[in-house]
PDB file of C-alpha atoms in Angstrom:
ATOM      1  CA  MET E   1      16.807  13.889 -36.553  1.00 55.00           C
ATOM      2  CA  ARG E   2      13.476  12.833 -37.948  1.00 59.00           C
ATOM      3  CA  ARG E   3      11.697   9.992 -36.234  1.00 63.00           C
ATOM      4  CA  VAL E   4      10.398   7.256 -38.484  1.00 62.00           C
ATOM      5  CA  SER E   5       7.324   5.559 -37.120  1.00 61.00           C
ATOM      6  CA  GLU E   6       5.371   2.669 -38.467  1.00 62.00           C
ATOM      7  CA  SER E   7       2.270   3.492 -40.406  1.00 63.00           C
ATOM      8  CA  PHE E   8      -1.046   3.295 -38.658  1.00 58.00           C
ATOM      9  CA  ALA E   9      -3.730   1.403 -40.534  1.00 59.00           C
ATOM     10  CA  CYS E  10      -6.966   3.356 -40.396  1.00 66.00           C
ATOM     11  CA  ALA E  11      -9.587   0.755 -41.133  1.00 69.00           C
ATOM     12  CA  PRO E  12     -12.397   1.033 -38.564  1.00 71.00           C
ATOM     13  CA  GLY E  13     -11.804  -2.494 -37.277  1.00 71.00           C
ATOM     14  CA  LEU E  14      -8.105  -1.841 -36.838  1.00 78.00           C
ATOM     15  CA  LYS E  15      -8.764   1.416 -34.996  1.00 82.00           C
ATOM     16  CA  LEU E  16     -11.037  -0.451 -32.603  1.00 83.00           C
ATOM     17  CA  GLU E  17      -8.401  -3.139 -32.094  1.00 86.00           C
ATOM     18  CA  ALA E  18      -5.747  -0.505 -31.416  1.00 87.00           C
ATOM     19  CA  HIS E  19      -8.060   1.222 -28.939  1.00 90.00           C
ATOM     20  CA  GLU E  20      -8.721  -2.081 -27.162  1.00 91.00           C
ATOM     21  CA  ARG E  21      -4.984  -2.781 -26.910  1.00 92.00           C
ATOM     22  CA  LEU E  22      -4.360   0.699 -25.541  1.00 94.00           C
ATOM     23  CA  SER E  23      -7.194   0.327 -23.031  1.00 95.00           C
ATOM     24  CA  LYS E  24      -5.790  -3.029 -21.905  1.00 95.00           C
ATOM     25  CA  LEU E  25      -2.350  -1.484 -21.399  1.00 96.00           C
ATOM     26  CA  GLN E  26      -3.857   1.357 -19.393  1.00 97.00           C
ATOM     27  CA  PHE E  27      -5.888  -1.011 -17.208  1.00 97.00           C
ATOM     28  CA  ASP E  28      -2.832  -3.218 -16.659  1.00 97.00           C
ATOM     29  CA  ALA E  29      -0.847  -0.165 -15.549  1.00 97.00           C
ATOM     30  CA  ILE E  30      -3.648   0.933 -13.207  1.00 98.00           C
ATOM     31  CA  ASP E  31      -3.903  -2.602 -11.812  1.00 98.00           C
ATOM     32  CA  ALA E  32      -0.155  -2.745 -11.146  1.00 98.00           C
ATOM     33  CA  ARG E  33      -0.275   0.657  -9.444  1.00 98.00           C
ATOM     34  CA  LEU E  34      -3.238  -0.472  -7.324  1.00 98.00           C
ATOM     35  CA  GLU E  35      -1.372  -3.613  -6.235  1.00 98.00           C
ATOM     36  CA  ARG E  36       1.624  -1.503  -5.175  1.00 98.00           C
ATOM     37  CA  MET E  37      -0.669   0.825  -3.216  1.00 98.00           C
ATOM     38  CA  GLU E  38      -2.370  -2.122  -1.488  1.00 98.00           C
ATOM     39  CA  ALA E  39       1.017  -3.527  -0.458  1.00 98.00           C
ATOM     40  CA  LEU E  40       2.012  -0.107   0.894  1.00 98.00           C
ATOM     41  CA  ILE E  41      -1.226   0.168   2.873  1.00 98.00           C
ATOM     42  CA  GLU E  42      -0.680  -3.311   4.353  1.00 98.00           C
ATOM     43  CA  ARG E  43       2.824  -2.346   5.493  1.00 98.00           C
ATOM     44  CA  LEU E  44       1.529   0.898   7.005  1.00 98.00           C
ATOM     45  CA  GLU E  45      -1.258  -0.970   8.787  1.00 98.00           C
ATOM     46  CA  ARG E  46       1.257  -3.438  10.220  1.00 98.00           C
ATOM     47  CA  ARG E  47       3.403  -0.567  11.491  1.00 98.00           C
ATOM     48  CA  LEU E  48       0.370   1.124  13.013  1.00 98.00           C
ATOM     49  CA  TRP E  49      -0.631  -2.008  14.936  1.00 98.00           C
ATOM     50  CA  LEU E  50       2.935  -2.486  16.176  1.00 98.00           C
ATOM     51  CA  THR E  51       2.861   1.092  17.466  1.00 98.00           C
ATOM     52  CA  VAL E  52      -0.520   0.575  19.149  1.00 98.00           C
ATOM     53  CA  TYR E  53       0.670  -2.630  20.835  1.00 98.00           C
ATOM     54  CA  GLY E  54       3.897  -0.923  21.914  1.00 98.00           C
ATOM     55  CA  VAL E  55       2.030   1.977  23.511  1.00 98.00           C
ATOM     56  CA  ALA E  56      -0.376  -0.422  25.239  1.00 98.00           C
ATOM     57  CA  ALA E  57       2.571  -2.452  26.576  1.00 98.00           C
ATOM     58  CA  VAL E  58       4.217   0.676  27.992  1.00 97.00           C
ATOM     59  CA  ILE E  59       0.981   1.772  29.685  1.00 97.00           C
ATOM     60  CA  LEU E  60       0.408  -1.694  31.180  1.00 97.00           C
ATOM     61  CA  THR E  61       4.021  -1.864  32.371  1.00 97.00           C
ATOM     62  CA  GLN E  62       3.729   1.502  34.098  1.00 96.00           C
ATOM     63  CA  ALA E  63       0.437   0.473  35.719  1.00 94.00           C
ATOM     64  CA  PHE E  64       1.975  -2.801  36.924  1.00 95.00           C
ATOM     65  CA  GLN E  65       4.962  -0.940  38.373  1.00 93.00           C
ATOM     66  CA  GLY E  66       2.558   1.410  40.146  1.00 91.00           C
ATOM     67  CA  PHE E  67       0.779  -1.553  41.729  1.00 89.00           C
ATOM     68  CA  LEU E  68       4.085  -3.087  42.796  1.00 89.00           C
ATOM     69  CA  ASN E  69       5.187   0.187  44.380  1.00 89.00           C
ATOM     70  CA  ALA E  70       1.851   0.504  46.197  1.00 86.00           C
ATOM     71  CA  LEU E  71       2.177  -2.911  47.878  1.00 84.00           C
ATOM     72  CA  PRO E  72       3.038  -2.743  51.571  1.00 82.00           C
ATOM     73  CA  GLY E  73       6.665  -3.603  52.273  1.00 72.00           C
ATOM     74  CA  ALA E  74       7.776  -2.969  48.685  1.00 60.00           C
ATOM     75  CA  GLN E  75      10.806  -0.760  49.128  1.00 56.00           C
TER      76      GLN E  75
END
């Protein structure tokens, strides 16, 4: 099946306009991709901080339990 496409006007001004439209579409696509990547990085950063705080809480809990066990009369 042969594909019928619209004719492309070749006047220099029209070629420039077509190039500008294509460039705008490409930049819009790059911008959308960048926004998705930034959102992904924010989610990863949030997860990383939750992990760091979780590890710190476990370490502090173990240290506190060690102090409680070291107190005289704590049995």
